Coordinates of C-alpha atoms in Angstrom, one line a residue:
X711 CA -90.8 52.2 82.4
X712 CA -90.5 49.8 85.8
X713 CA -93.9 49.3 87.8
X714 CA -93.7 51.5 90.8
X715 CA -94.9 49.4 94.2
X716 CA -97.9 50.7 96.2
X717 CA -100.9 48.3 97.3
X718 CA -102.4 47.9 94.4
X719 CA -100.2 44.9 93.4
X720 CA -101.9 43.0 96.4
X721 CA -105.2 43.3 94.5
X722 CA -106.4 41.0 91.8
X723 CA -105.7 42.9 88.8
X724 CA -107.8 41.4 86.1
X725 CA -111.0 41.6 86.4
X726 CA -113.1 37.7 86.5
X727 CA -113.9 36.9 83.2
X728 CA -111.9 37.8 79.6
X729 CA -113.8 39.9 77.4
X730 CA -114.6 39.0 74.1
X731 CA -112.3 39.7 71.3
X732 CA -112.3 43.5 70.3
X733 CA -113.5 44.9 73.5
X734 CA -111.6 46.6 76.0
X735 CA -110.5 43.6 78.5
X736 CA -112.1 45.9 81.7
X737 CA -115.1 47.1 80.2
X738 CA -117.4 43.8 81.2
X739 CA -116.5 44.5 84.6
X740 CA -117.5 47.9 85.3
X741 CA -120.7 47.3 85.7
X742 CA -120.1 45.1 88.2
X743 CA -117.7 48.0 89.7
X744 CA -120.8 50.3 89.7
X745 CA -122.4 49.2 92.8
X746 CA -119.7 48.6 94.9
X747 CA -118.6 52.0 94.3
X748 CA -121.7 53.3 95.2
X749 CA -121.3 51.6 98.7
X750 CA -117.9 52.3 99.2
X751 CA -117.3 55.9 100.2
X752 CA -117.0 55.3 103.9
X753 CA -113.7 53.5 103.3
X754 CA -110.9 55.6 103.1
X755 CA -108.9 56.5 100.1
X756 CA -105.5 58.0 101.4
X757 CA -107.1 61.9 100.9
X758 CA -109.4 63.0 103.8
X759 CA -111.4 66.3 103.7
X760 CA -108.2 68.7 102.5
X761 CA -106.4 66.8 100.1
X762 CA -106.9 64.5 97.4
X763 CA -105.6 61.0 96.5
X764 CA -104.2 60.6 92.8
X765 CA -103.7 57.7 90.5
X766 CA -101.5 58.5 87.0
X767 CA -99.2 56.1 84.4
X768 CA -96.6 59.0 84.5
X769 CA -93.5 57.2 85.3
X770 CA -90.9 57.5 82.9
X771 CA -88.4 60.7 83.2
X772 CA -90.1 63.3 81.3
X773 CA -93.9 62.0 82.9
X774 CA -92.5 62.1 86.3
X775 CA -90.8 65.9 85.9
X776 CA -94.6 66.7 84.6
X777 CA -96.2 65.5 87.4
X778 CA -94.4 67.2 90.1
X779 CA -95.3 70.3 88.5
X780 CA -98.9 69.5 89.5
X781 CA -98.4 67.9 92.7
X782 CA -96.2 71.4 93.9
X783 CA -99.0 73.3 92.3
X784 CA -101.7 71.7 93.8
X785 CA -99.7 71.6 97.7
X786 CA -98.9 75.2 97.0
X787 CA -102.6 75.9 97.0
X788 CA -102.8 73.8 100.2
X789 CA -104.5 70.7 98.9
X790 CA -102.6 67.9 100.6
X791 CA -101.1 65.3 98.4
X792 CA -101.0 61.4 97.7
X793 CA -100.1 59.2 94.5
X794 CA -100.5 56.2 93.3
X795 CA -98.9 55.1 89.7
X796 CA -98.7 52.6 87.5
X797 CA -97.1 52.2 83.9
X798 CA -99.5 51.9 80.8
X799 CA -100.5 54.8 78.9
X800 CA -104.7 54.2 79.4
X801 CA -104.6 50.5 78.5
X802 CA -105.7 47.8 80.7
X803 CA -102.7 47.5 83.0
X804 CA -103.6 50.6 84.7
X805 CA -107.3 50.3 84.0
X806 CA -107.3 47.3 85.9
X807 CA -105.5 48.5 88.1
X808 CA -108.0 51.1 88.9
X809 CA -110.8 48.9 88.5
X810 CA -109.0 47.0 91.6
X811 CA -109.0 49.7 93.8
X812 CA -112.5 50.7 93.3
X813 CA -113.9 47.5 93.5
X814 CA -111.9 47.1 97.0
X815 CA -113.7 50.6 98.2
X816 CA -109.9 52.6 97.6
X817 CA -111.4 55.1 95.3
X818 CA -109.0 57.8 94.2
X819 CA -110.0 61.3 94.1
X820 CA -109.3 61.8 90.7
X821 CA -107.4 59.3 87.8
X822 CA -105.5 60.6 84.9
X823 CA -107.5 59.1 81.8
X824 CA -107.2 59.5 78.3
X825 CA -109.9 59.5 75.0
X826 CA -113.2 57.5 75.0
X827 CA -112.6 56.3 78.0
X828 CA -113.8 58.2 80.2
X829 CA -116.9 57.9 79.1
X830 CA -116.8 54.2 80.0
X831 CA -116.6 55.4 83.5
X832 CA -119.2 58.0 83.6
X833 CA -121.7 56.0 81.7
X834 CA -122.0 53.8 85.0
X835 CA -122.4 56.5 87.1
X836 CA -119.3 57.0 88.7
X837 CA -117.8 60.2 88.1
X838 CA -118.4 63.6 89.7
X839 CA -120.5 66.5 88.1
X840 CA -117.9 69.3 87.3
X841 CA -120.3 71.6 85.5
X842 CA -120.4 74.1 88.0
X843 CA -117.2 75.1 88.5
X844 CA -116.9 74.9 84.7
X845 CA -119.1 77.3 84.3
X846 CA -118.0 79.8 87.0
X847 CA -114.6 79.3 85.6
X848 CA -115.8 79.8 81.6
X849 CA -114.0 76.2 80.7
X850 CA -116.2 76.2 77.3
X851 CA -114.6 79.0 76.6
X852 CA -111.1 78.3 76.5
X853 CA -111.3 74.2 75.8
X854 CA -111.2 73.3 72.0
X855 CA -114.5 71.6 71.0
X856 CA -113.0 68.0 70.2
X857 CA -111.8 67.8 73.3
X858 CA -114.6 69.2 75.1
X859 CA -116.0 66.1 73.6
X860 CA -114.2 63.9 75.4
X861 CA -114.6 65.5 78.9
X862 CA -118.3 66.1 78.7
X863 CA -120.9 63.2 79.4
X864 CA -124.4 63.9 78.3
X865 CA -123.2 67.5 77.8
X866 CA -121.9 67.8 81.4
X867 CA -118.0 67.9 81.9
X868 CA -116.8 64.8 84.5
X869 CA -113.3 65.5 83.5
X870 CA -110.5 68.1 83.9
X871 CA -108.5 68.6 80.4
X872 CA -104.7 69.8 81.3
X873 CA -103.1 69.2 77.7
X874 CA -103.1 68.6 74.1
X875 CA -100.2 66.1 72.6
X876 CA -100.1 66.4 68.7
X877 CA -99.1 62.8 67.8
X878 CA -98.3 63.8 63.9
X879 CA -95.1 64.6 64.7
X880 CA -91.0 63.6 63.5
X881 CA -88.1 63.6 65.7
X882 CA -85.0 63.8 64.6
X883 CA -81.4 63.9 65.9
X884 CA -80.5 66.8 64.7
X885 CA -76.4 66.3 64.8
X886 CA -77.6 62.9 62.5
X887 CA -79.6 64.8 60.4
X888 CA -77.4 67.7 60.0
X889 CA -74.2 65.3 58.9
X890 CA -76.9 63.6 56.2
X891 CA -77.7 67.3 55.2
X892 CA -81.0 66.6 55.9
X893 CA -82.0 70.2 56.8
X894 CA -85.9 70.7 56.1
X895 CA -88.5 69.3 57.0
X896 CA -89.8 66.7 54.2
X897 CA -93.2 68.1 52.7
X898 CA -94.5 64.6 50.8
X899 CA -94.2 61.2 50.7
X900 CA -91.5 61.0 48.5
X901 CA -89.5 63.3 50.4
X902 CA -89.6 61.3 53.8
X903 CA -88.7 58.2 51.7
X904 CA -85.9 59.9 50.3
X905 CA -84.8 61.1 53.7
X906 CA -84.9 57.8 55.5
X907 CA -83.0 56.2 51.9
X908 CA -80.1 58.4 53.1
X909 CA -80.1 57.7 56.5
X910 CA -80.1 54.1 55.6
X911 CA -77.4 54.4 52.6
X912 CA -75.5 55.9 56.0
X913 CA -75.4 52.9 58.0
X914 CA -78.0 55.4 60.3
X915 CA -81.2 53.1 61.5
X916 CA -83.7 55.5 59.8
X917 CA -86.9 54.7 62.2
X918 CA -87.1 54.2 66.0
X919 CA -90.2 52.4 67.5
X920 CA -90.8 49.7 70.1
X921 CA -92.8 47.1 70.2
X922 CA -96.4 48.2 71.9
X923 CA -99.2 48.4 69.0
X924 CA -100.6 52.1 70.0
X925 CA -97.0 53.2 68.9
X926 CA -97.5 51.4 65.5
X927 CA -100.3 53.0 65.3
X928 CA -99.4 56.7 66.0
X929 CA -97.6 55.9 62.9
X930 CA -101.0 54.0 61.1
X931 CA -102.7 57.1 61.7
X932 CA -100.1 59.8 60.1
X933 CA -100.0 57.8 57.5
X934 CA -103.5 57.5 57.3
X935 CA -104.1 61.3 57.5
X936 CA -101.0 61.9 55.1
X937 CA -102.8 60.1 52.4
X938 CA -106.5 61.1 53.4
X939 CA -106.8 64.3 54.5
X940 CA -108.6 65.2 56.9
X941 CA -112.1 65.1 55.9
X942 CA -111.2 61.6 55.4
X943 CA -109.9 60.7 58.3
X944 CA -112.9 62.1 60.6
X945 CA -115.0 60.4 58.3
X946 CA -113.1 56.8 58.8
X947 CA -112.2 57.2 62.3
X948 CA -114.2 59.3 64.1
X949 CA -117.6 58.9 62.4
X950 CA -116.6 55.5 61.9
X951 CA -118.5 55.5 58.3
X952 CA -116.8 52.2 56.7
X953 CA -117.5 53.6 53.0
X954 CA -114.8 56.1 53.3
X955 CA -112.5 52.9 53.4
X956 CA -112.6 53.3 49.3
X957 CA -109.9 50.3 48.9
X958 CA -107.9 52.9 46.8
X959 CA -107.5 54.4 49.9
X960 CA -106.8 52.2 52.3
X961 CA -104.8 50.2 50.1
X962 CA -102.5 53.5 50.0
X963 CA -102.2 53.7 53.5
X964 CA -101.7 49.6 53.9
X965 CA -98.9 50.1 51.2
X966 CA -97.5 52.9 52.5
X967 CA -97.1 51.1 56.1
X968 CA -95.6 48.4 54.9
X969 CA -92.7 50.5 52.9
X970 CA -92.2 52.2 56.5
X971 CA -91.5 48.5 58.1
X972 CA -88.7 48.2 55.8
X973 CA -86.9 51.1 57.5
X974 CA -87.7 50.2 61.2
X975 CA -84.6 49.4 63.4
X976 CA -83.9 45.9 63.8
X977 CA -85.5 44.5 67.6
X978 CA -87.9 47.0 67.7
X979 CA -90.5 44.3 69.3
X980 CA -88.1 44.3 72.0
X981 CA -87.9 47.6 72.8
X982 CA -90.4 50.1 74.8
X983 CA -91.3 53.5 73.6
X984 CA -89.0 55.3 75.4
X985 CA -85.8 53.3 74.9
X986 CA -87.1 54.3 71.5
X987 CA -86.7 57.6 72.0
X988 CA -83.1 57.2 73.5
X989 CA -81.9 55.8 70.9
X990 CA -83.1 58.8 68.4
X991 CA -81.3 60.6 71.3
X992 CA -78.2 58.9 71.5
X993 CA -77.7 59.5 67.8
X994 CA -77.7 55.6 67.2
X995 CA -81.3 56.2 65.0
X996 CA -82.3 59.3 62.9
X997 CA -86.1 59.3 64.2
X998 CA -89.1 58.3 65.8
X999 CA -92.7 59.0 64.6
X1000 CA -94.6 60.0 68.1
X1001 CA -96.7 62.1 70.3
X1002 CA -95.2 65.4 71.7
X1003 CA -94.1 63.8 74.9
X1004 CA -91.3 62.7 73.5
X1005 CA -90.5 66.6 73.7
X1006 CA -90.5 66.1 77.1
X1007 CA -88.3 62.9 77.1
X1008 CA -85.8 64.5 75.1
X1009 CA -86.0 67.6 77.4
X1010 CA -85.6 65.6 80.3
X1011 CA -81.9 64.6 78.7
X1012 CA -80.7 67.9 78.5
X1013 CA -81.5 68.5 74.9
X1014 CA -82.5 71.4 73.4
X1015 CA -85.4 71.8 70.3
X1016 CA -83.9 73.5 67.6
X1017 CA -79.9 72.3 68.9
X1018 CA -80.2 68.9 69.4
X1019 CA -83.2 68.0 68.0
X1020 CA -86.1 68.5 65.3
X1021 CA -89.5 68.3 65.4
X1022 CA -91.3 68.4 62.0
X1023 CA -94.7 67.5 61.1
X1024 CA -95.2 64.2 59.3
X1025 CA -95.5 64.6 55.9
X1026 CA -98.7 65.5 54.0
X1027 CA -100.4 66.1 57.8
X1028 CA -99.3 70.0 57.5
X1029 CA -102.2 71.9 59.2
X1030 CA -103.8 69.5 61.0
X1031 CA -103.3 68.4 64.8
X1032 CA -104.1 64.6 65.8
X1033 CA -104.1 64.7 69.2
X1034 CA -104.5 62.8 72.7
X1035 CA -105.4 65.0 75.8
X1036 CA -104.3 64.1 79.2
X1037 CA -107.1 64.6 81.3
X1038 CA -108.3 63.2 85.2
X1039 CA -111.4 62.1 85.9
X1040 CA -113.3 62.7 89.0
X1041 CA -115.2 60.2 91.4
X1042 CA -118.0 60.9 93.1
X1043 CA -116.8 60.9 96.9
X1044 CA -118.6 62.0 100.3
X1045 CA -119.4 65.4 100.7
X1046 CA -117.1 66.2 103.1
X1047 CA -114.0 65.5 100.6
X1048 CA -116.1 67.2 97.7
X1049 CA -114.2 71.2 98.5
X1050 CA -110.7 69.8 97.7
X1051 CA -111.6 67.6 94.8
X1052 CA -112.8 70.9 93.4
X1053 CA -110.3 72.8 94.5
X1054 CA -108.0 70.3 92.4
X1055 CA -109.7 70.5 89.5
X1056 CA -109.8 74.1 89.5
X1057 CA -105.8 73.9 90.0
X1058 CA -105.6 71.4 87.2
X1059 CA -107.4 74.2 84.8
X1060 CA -105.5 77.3 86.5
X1061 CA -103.1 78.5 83.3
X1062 CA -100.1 78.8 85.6
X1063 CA -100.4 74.7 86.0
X1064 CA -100.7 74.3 82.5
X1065 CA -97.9 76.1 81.8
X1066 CA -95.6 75.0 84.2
X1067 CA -96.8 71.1 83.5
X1068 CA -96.4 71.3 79.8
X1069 CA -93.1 73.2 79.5
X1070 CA -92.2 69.8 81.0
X1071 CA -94.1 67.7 79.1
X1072 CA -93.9 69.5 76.0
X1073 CA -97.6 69.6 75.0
X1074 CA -99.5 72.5 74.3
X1075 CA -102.1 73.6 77.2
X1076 CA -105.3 72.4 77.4
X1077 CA -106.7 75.8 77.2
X1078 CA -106.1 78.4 74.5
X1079 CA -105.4 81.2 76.6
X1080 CA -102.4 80.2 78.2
X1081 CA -99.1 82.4 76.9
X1082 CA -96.9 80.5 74.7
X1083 CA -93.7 83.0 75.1
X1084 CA -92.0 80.6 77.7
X1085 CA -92.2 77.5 75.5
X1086 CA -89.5 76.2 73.2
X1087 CA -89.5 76.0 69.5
X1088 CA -91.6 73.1 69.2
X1089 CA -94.1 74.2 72.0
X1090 CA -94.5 77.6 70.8
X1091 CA -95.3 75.8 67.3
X1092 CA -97.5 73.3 69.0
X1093 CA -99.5 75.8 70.7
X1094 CA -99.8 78.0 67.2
X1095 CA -100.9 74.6 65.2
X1096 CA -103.4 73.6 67.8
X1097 CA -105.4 77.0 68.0
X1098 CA -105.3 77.1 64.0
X1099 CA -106.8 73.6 63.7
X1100 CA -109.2 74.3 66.2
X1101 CA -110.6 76.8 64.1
X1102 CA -110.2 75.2 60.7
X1103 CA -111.4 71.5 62.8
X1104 CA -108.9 69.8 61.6
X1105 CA -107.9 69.2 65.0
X1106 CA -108.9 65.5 65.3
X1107 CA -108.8 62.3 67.7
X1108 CA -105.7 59.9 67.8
X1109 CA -106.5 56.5 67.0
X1110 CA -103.8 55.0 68.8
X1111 CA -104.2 56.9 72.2
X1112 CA -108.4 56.6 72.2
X1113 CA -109.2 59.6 71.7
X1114 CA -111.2 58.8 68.0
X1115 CA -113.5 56.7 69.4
X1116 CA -114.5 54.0 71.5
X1117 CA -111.5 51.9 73.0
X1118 CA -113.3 48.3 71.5
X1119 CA -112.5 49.9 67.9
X1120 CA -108.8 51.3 68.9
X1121 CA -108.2 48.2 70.2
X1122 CA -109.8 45.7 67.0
X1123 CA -107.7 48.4 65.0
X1124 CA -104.5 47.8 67.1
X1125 CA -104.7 44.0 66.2
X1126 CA -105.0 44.9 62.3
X1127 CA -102.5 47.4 62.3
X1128 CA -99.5 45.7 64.2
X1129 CA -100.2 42.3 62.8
X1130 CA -99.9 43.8 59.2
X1131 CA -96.8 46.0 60.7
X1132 CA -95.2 42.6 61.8
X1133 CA -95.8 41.4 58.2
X1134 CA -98.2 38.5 59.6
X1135 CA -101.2 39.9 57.4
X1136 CA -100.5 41.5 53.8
X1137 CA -102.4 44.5 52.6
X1138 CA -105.6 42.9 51.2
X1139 CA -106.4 41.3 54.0
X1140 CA -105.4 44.3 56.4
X1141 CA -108.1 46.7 54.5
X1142 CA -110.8 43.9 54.6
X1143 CA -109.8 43.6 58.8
X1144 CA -109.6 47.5 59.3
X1145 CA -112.8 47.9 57.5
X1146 CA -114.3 45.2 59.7
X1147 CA -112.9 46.7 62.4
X1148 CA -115.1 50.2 62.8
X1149 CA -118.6 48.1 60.2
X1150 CA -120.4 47.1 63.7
X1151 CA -119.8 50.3 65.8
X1152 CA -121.8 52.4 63.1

């Protein structure tokens, strides 16, 4: 992923004083954002009264295909366009770099924003109030309620949900796997073990990662549900109760993580995610455990699901859906630019843009209304699994993208889980730390 320019890199990007350890670097410094932003709507923010300024982290090949579809749909409708982007996924590269442009007066129309997070930006006051067109468009009807969750404040939605990722996911080369004669999908623990022992016993790297510690912990948080459950895991990491930590438990999952670093391809901590995903591409690894834009990535290559490549659930995680929503958030801007920030978020929950975006991205829609004939194998399976845990709710937060619970416990689990990954911190000490971790947000 390369750092597109725009303007922002003029601004200071950090904001004055590090935060304590365990909380988000940039949240100290949105209160201090909160006042400016207030005063700052008479400074233009590259939109005017019919279009709308956009910032987003969608930059690799797959991202960038998915957000065309919503900057044509959203011109189509005659909402002029501008963008701003910057690599990092929610974390506090592109938070600062928002913070940046808000504190200088440039305030987007809308940011693409992920999890808990946007809560952090509506609790100072800063976002929009989109219940009206909410409720004139019936999105409580056709939102799951764990994401509704996420784009509500105080019960009132301040953000625009246009997908569901499933991070509990496998993909495999399938032209590997089918010279191993690995042809199903492993159910258990043993079986994934035994799958990655023959890609191994082949000379075939078994695991692709990189080196960024929310992609060790996608895999933290399989694992975790793998051996849990799911009761567990809302219990652990969504209601943050520390006594479901039984060290039985997380023992298991400590354990279990630390048989998995044995089959990681050598240099991963120099590699990003998506060179990752190349390489599972490129046949030089077997697979990577990751959200469902890899789907996308692999799309984006001229693969095809089902030909090329596999996409399994992780073991033991059968019938539940961990998931990350993309969603943009919505600043409160002068009146006179209100009608097309509306009209955008409107677009962004129209069922035509959520189709078009995620047969691109690969994630099922946002809403569950939208047809699921025109996806691929693993979208049509995505879509199926995510209405089916929405009903049993075992459709449930990803750790590793924020989406759990507040971004200070992702990240003091990020520091547990990729020190103990990295072998700096054995498996005692890693359950004592992770139960640490979510003990003082009770």
């Amino acid at each position: 992923m390369h750092c597109p320019a725009d303007d922002s890199t003029t601004l200071p990007l950090r904001c004055p004083a590090p935060a304590p350890r365990g909380r988000a670097p940039w949240r100290g410094c949105l209160a201090g954002i909160a006042l400016m932003a207030h005063a700052a709507f008479a400074v233009p923010a590259h939109a005017g009264a019919d279009g709308v300024s956009v910032l987003h982290w969608w930059v690799s090949g797959g991202e960038r295909a998915s957000m065309d579809a919503i900057r044509d749909f959203t011109t189509g409708r005659g909402i002029a366009w501008s963008e701003f982007s910057t690599p990092g996924s929610g974390t506090a590269r592109y938070t600062d770099v928002l913070a940046a442009r808000v504190r200088a007066g440039r305030i987007p129309t809308a940011a693409q924003m992920i999890g808990y997070d946007i809560h952090a930006w509506a609790r100072r006051g800063l976002l929009d109030d989109l219940d009206d067109i909410a409720a004139r468009e019936e999105w409580d009807e056709v939102v799951p309620d764990e994401i509704q969750r996420l784009s509500k404040w105080q019960g009132r939605w301040v953000a625009a949900p246009f997908n569901a990722h499933s991070t509990n996911w496998l993909w495999l080369n399938k032209h590997v796997a089918d010279r191993l004669g690995i042809t199903r999908p492993p159910d258990t623990w043993a079986d994934l073990i035994a799958l990655l022992d023959r890609a191994r016993a082949a000379g075939v790297p078994p695991i692709a990662i990189g080196h960024e510690a929310w992609e060790h912990t996608l895999l933290f948080e399989s694992v975790a549900a793998g051996v849990g459950g799911a009761a567990f895991y809302r219990r652990a990491f969504v209601d943050l109760d520390p006594s479901a930590l039984t060290d039985a438990v997380a023992t298991t999952i400590f354990d279990r993580m630390r048989q998995l670093s044995g089959y990681l391809e050598p240099g991963y901590m120099q590699r990003r995610w998506d060179e990752a995903t190349d390489r599972v591409a490129r046949g030089r690894a077997l697979l990577q455990v990751q959200g469902f834009w890899v789907d996308g990535e692999l799309r984006v290559r001229g693969l095809y699901a089902g030909v090329d490549y596999q996409c399994w659930r992780f073991p033991d995680t059968q019938g539940m859906v961990l998931f990350n929503s993309d969603q943009f958030i919505f600043f409160r801007r002068p009146a006179g630019e209100r009608a097309a920030q509306l009209r955008f978020a409107s677009a962004l929950m129209d069922r035509e843009l959520q189709t078009s975006v995620n047969l691109r991205t690969g994630a099922a829609p946002a809403r569950v209304d939208v047809r699921k004939a025109l996806f691929n194998t693993c979208g049509r399976q995505a879509i199926a699994e995510l209405r089916g845990a929405n009903m049993r709710r075992t459709l449930l937060g990803s750790i590793g993208m924020g989406n759990a619970h507040p971004s200070s416990v992702k990240i003091a689990i990020y520091e547990v889980v990729t020190r103990h990954l990295q072998r700096r911190i054995d498996t005692p000490a890693a359950v004592a730390a992770l139960r640490q971790a979510i003990t003082p947000h009770r």
